[in-house]
CSV table of N, CA and C in Angstrom, one decimal:
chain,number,residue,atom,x,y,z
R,260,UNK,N,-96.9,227.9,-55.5
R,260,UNK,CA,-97.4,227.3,-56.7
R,260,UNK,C,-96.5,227.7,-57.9
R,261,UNK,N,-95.8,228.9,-57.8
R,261,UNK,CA,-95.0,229.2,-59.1
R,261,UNK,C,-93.5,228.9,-58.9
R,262,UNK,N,-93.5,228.6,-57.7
R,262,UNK,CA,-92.0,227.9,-57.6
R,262,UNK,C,-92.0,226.4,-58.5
R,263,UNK,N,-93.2,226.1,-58.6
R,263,UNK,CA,-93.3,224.4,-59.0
R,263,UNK,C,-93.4,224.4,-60.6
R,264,UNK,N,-94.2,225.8,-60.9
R,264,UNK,CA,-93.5,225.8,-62.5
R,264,UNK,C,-92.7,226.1,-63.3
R,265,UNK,N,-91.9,226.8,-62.0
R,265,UNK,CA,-90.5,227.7,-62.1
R,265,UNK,C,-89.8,226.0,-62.8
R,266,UNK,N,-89.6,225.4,-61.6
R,266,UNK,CA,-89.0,224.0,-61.6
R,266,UNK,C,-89.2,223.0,-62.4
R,267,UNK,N,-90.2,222.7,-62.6
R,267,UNK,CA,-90.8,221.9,-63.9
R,267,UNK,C,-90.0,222.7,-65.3
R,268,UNK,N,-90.2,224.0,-65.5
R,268,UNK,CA,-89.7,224.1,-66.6
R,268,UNK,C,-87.9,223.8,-66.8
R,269,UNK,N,-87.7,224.6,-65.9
R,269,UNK,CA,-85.9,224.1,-65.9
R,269,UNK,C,-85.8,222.8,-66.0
R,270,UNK,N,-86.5,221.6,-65.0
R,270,UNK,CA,-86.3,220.3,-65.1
R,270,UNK,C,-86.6,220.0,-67.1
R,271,UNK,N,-87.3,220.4,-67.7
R,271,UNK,CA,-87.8,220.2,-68.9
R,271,UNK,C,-86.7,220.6,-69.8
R,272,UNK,N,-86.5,222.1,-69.3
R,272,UNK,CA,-85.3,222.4,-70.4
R,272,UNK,C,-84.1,221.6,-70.4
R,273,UNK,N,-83.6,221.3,-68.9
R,273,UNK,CA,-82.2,220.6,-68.7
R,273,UNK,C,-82.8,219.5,-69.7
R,274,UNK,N,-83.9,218.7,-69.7
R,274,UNK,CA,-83.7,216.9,-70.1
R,274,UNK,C,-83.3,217.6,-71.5
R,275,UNK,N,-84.3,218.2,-72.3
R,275,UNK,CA,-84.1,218.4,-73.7
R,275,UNK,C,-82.6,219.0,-74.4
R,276,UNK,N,-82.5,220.1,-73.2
R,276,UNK,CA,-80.5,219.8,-73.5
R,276,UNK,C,-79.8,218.5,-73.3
R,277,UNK,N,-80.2,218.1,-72.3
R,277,UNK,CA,-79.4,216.4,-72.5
R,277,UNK,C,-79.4,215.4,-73.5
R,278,UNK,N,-80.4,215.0,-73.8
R,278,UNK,CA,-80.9,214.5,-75.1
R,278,UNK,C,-80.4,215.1,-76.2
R,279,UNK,N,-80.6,216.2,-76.3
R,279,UNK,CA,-80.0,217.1,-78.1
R,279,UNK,C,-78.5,216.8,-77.6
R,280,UNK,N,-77.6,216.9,-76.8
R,280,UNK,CA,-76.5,216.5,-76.7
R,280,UNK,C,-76.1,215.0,-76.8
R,281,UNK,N,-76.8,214.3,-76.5
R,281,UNK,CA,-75.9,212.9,-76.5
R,281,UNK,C,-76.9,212.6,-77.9
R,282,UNK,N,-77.5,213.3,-78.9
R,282,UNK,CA,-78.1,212.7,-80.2
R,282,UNK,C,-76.9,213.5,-81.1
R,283,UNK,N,-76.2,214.5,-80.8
R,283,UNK,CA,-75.0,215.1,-81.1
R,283,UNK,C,-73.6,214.1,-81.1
R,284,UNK,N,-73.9,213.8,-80.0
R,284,UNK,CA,-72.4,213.2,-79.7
R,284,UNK,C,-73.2,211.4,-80.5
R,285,UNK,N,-73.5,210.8,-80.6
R,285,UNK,CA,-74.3,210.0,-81.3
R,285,UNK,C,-73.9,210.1,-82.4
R,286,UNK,N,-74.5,211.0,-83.0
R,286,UNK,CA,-74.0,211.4,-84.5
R,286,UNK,C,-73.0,211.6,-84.8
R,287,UNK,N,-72.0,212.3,-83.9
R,287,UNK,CA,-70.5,212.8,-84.1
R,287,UNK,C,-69.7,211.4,-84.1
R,288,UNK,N,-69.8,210.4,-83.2
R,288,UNK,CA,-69.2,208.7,-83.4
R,288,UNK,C,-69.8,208.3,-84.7
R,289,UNK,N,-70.6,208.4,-85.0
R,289,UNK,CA,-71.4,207.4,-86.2
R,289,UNK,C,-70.4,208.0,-87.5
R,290,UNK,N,-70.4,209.9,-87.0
R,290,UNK,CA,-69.6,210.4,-88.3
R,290,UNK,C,-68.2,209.8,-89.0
R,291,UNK,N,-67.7,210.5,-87.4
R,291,UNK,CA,-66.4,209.6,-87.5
R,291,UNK,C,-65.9,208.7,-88.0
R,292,UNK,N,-67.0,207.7,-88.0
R,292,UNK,CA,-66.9,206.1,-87.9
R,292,UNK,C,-66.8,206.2,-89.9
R,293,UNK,N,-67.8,207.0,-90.2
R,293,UNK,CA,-68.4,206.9,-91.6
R,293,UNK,C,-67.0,207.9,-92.2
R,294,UNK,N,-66.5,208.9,-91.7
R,294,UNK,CA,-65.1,209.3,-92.4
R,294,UNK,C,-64.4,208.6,-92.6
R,295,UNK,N,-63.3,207.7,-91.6
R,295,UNK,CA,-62.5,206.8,-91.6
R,295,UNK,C,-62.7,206.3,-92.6
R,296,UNK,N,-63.8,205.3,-93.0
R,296,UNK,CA,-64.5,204.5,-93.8
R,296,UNK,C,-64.6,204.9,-95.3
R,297,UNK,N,-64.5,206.3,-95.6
R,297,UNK,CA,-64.5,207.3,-97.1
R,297,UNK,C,-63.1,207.5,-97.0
R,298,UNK,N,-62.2,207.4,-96.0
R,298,UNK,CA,-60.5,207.8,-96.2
R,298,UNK,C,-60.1,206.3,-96.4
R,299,UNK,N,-60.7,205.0,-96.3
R,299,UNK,CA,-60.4,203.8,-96.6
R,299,UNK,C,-59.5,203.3,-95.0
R,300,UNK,N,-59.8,203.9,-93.9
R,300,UNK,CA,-59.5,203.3,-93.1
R,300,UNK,C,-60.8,202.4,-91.9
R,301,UNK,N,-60.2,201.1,-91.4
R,301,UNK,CA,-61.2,200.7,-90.5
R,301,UNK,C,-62.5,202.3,-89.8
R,302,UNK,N,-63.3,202.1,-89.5
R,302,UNK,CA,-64.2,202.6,-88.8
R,302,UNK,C,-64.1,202.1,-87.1
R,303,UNK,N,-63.5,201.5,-86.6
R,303,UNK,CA,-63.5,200.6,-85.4
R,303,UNK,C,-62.5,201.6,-84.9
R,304,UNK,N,-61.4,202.3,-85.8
R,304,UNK,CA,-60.3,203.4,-85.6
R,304,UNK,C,-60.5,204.2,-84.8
R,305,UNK,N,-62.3,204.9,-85.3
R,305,UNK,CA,-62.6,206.4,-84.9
R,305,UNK,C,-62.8,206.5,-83.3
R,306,UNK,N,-63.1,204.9,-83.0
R,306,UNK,CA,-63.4,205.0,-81.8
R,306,UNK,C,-62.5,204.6,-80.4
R,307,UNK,N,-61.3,204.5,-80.7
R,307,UNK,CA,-60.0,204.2,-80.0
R,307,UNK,C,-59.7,205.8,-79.4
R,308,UNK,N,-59.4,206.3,-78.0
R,308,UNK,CA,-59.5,207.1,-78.0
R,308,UNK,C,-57.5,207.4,-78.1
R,309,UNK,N,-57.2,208.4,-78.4
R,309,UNK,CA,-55.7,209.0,-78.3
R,309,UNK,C,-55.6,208.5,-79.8
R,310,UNK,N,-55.1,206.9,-79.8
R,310,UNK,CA,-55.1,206.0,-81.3
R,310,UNK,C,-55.8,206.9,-82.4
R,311,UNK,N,-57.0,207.4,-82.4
R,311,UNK,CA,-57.6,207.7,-83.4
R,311,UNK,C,-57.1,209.5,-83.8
R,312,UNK,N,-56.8,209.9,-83.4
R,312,UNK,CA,-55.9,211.2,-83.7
R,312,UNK,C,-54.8,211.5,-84.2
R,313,UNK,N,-53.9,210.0,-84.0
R,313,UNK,CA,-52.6,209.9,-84.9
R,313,UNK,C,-53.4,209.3,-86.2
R,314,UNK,N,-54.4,208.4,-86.0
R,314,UNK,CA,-55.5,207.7,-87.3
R,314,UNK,C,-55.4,209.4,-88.3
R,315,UNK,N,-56.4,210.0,-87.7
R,315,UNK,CA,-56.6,211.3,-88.5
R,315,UNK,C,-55.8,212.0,-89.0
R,316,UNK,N,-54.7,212.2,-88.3
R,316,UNK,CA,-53.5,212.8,-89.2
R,316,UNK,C,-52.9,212.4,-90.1
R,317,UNK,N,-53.4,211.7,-90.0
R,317,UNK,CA,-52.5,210.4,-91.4
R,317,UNK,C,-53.4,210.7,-92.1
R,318,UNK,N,-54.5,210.5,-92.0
R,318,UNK,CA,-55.5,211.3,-93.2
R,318,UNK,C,-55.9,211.9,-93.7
R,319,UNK,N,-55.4,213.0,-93.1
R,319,UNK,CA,-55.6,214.8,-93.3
R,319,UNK,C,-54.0,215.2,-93.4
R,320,UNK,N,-53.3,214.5,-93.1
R,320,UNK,CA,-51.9,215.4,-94.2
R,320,UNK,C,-51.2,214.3,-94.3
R,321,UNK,N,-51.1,212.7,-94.4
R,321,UNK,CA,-50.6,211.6,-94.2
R,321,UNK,C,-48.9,211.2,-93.3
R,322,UNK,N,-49.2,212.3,-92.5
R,322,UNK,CA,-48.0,212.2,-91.2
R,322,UNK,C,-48.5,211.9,-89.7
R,323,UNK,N,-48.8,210.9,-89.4
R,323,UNK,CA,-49.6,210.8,-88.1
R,323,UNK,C,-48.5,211.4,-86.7
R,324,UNK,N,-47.2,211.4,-86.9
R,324,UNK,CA,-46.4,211.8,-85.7
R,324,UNK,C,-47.1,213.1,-85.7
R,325,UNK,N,-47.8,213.7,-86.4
R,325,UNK,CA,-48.2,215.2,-85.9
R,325,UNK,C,-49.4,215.3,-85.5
R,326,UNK,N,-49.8,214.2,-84.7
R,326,UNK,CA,-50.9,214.7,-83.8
R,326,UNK,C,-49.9,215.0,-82.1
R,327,UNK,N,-49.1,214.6,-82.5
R,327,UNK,CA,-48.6,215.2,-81.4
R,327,UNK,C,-48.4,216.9,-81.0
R,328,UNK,N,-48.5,217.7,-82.2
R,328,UNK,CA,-48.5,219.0,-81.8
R,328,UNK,C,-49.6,219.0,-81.6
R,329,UNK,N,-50.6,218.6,-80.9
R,329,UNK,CA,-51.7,219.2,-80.0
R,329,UNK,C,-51.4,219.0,-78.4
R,330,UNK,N,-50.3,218.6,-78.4
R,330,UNK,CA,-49.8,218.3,-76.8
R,330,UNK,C,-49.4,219.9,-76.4
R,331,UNK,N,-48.9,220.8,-77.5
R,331,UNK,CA,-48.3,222.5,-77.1
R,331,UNK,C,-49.8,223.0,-77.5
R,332,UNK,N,-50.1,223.6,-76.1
R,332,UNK,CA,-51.2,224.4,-76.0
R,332,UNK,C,-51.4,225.4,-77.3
R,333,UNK,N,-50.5,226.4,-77.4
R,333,UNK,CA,-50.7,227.4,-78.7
R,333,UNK,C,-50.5,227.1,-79.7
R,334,UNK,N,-49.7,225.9,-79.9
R,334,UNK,CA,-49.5,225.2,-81.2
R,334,UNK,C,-51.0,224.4,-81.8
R,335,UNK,N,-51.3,224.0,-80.7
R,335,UNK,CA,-52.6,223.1,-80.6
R,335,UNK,C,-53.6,224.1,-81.6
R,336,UNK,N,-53.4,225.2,-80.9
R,336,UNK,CA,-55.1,226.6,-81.5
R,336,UNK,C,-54.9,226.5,-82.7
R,337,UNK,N,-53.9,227.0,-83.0
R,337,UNK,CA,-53.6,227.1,-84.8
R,337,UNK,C,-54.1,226.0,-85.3
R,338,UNK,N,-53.2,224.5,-85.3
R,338,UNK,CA,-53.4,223.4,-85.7
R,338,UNK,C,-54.6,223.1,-85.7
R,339,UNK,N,-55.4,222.9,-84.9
R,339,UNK,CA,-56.9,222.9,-85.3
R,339,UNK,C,-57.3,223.9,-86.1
R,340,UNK,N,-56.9,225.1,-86.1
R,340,UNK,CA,-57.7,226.1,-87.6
R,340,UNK,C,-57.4,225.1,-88.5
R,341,UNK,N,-56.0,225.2,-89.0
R,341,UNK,CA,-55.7,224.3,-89.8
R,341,UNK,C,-56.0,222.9,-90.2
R,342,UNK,N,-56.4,222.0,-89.2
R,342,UNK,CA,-56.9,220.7,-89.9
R,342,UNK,C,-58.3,220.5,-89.9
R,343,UNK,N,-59.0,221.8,-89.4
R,343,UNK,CA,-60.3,222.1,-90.0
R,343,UNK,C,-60.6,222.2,-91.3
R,344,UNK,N,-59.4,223.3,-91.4
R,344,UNK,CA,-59.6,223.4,-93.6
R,344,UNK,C,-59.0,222.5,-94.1
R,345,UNK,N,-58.5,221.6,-94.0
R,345,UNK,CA,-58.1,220.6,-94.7
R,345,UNK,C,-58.7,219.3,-94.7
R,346,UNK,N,-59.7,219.2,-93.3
R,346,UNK,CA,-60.5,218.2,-93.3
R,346,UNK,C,-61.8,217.9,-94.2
R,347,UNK,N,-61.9,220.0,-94.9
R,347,UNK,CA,-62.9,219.9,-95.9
R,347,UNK,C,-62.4,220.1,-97.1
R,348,UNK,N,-60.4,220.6,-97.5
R,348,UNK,CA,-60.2,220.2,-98.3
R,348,UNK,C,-59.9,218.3,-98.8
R,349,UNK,N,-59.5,217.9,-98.0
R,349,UNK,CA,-59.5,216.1,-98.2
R,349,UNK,C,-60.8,216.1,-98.5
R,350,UNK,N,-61.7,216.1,-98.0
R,350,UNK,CA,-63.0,215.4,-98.7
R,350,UNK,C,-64.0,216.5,-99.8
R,351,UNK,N,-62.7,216.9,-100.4
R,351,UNK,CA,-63.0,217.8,-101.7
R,351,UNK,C,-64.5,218.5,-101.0
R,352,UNK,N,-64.3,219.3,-100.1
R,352,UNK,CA,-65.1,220.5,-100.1
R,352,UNK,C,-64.4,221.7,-99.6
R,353,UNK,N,-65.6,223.1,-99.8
R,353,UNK,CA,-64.0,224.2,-99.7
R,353,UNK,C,-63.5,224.9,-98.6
R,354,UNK,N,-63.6,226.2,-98.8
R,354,UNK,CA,-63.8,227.1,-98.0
R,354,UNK,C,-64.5,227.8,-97.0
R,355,UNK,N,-65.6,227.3,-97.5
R,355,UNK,CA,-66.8,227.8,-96.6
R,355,UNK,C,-66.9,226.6,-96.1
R,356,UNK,N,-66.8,225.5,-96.0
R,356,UNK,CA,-66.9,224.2,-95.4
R,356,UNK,C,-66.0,223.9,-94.4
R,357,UNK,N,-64.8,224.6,-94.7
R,357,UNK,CA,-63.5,224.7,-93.8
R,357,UNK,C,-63.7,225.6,-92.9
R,358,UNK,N,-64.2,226.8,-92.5
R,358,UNK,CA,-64.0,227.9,-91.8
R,358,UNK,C,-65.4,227.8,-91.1
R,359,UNK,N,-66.2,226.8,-91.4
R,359,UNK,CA,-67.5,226.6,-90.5
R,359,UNK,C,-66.7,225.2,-89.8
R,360,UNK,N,-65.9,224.5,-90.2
R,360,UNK,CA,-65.3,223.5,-89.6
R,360,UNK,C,-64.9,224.0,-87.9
R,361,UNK,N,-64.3,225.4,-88.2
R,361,UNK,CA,-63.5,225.6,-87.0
R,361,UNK,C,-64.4,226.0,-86.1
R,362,UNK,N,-65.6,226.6,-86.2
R,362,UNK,CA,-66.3,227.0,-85.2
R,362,UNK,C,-67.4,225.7,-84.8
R,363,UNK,N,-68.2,224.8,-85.9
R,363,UNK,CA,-69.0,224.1,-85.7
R,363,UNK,C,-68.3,222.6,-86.3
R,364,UNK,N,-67.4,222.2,-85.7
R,364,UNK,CA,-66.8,220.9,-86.0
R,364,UNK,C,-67.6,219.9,-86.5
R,365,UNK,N,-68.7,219.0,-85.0
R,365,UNK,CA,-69.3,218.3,-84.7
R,365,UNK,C,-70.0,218.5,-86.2
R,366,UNK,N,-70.5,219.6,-86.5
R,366,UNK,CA,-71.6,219.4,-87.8
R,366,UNK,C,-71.6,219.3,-88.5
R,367,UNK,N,-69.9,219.8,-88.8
R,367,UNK,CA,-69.3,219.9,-90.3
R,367,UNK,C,-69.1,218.3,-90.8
R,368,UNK,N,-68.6,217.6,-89.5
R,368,UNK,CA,-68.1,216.1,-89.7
R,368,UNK,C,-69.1,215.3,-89.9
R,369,UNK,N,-70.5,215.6,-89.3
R,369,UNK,CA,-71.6,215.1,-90.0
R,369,UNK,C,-72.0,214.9,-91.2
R,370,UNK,N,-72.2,216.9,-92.0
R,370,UNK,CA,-72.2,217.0,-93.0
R,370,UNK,C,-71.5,215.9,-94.1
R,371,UNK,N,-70.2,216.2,-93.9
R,371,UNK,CA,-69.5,215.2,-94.7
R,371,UNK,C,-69.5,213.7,-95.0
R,372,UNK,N,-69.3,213.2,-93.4
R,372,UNK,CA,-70.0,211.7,-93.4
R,372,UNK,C,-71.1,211.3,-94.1
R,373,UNK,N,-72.2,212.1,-94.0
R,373,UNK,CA,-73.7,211.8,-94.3
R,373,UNK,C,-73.9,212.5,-95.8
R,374,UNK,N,-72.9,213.0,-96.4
R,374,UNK,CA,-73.2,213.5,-98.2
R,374,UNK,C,-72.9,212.9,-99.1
R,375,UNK,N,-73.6,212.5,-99.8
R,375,UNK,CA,-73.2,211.2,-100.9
R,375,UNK,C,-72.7,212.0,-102.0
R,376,UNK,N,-72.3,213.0,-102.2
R,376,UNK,CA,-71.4,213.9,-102.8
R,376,UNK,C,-69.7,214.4,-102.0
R,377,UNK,N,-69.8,213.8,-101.2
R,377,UNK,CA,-68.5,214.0,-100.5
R,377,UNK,C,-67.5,212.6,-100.6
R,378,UNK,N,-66.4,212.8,-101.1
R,378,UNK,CA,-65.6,211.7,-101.3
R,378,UNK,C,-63.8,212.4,-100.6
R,379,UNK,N,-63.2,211.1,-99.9
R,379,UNK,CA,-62.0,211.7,-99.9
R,379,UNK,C,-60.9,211.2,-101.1
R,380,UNK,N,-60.3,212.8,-100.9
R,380,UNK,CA,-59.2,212.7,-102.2
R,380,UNK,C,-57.9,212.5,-101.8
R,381,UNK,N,-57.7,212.1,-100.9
R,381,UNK,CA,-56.2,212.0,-99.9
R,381,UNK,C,-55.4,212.8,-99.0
R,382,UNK,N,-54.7,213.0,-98.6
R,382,UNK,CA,-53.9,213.6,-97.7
R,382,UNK,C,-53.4,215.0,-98.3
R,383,UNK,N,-53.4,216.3,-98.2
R,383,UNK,CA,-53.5,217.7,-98.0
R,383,UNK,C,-52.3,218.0,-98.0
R,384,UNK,N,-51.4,218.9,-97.9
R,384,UNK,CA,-50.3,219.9,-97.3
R,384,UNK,C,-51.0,221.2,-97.5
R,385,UNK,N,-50.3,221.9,-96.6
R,385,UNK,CA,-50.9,223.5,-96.4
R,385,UNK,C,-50.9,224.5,-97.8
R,386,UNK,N,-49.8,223.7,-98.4
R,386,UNK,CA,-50.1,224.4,-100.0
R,386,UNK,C,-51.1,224.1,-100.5
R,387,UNK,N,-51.4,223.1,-100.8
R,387,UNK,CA,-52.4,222.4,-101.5
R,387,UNK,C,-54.3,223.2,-101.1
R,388,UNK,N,-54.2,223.2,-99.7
R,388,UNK,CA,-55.2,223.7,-98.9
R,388,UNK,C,-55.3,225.1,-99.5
R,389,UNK,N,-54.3,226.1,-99.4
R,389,UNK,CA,-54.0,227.6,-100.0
R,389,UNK,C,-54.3,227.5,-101.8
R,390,UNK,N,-53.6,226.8,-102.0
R,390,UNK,CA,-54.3,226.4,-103.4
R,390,UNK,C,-55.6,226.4,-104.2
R,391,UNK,N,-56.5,225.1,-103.3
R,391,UNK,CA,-57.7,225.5,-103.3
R,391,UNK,C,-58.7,226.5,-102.8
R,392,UNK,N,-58.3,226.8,-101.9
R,392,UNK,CA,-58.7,228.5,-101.4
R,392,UNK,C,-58.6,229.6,-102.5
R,393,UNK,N,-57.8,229.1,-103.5
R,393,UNK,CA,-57.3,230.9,-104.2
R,393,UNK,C,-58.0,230.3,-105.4
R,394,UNK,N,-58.2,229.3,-105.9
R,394,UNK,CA,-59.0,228.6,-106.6
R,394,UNK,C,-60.5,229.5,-106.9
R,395,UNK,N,-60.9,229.3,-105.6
R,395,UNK,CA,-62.2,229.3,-105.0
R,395,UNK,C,-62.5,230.9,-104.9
R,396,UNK,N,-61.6,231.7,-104.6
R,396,UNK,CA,-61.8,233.2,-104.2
R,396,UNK,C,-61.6,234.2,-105.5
């Protein structure tokens, strides 16, 4: 008998992780969709897959050939610190919005999509980013 509510519960726990995940990844396309759309590019973009990564770099520092440094594994690590904070400097938010980018992506990009206080101000360089950091601190 307690094998059966051993099981029940796991079976319960797995669906509710399933569900909170694909209502994540749900949200995370929809975000997407709704950034593009605040950078003034199609929304139909976000959802091309490979395509939409050279899209983003164009948007986050307006050089798309550099989505290709995520093809070098170690070059890749950095580069995503990096266009984390820039993805919250472009849509004029800061530091604390950038450094939660790198660990919680998915929510950050929500955040932004869905704030009617969030607007993008164009394409970044790493000074610019450092800039507003020292702004800020």
């Amino acid at each position: 008998m307690k094998d059966m509510y051993e099981n029940l519960a796991e079976s319960v726990g797995a669906g509710t992780l399933i569900v909170l995940s694909l209502v994540v990844i749900i949200l995370s396309i929809i975000a997407n969709w709704k950034l593009f759309e605040k950078a003034g590019k199609p929304g139909i973009l976000s959802i091309i897959p490979f395509y939409h990564v050279f899209v983003e770099m164009e948007i986050l520092n307006g050089k798309a050939w550099t989505a290709l440094l995520y093809l070098v594994p170690p070059v890749a690590a950095v580069y995503a610190i990096i266009n984390s904070l820039r993805l919250a400097v472009c849509y004029n938010k800061g530091l604390l919005v950038g450094v939660l980018g790198i660990f919680f992506n998915p929510f950050v990009r929500i955040y932004l999509a869905f704030s009617e206080d969030t607007s993008y101000t164009g394409p970044k360089t790493l000074s610019a980013i450092f800039t507003k950091i020292d702004k800020e601190v």
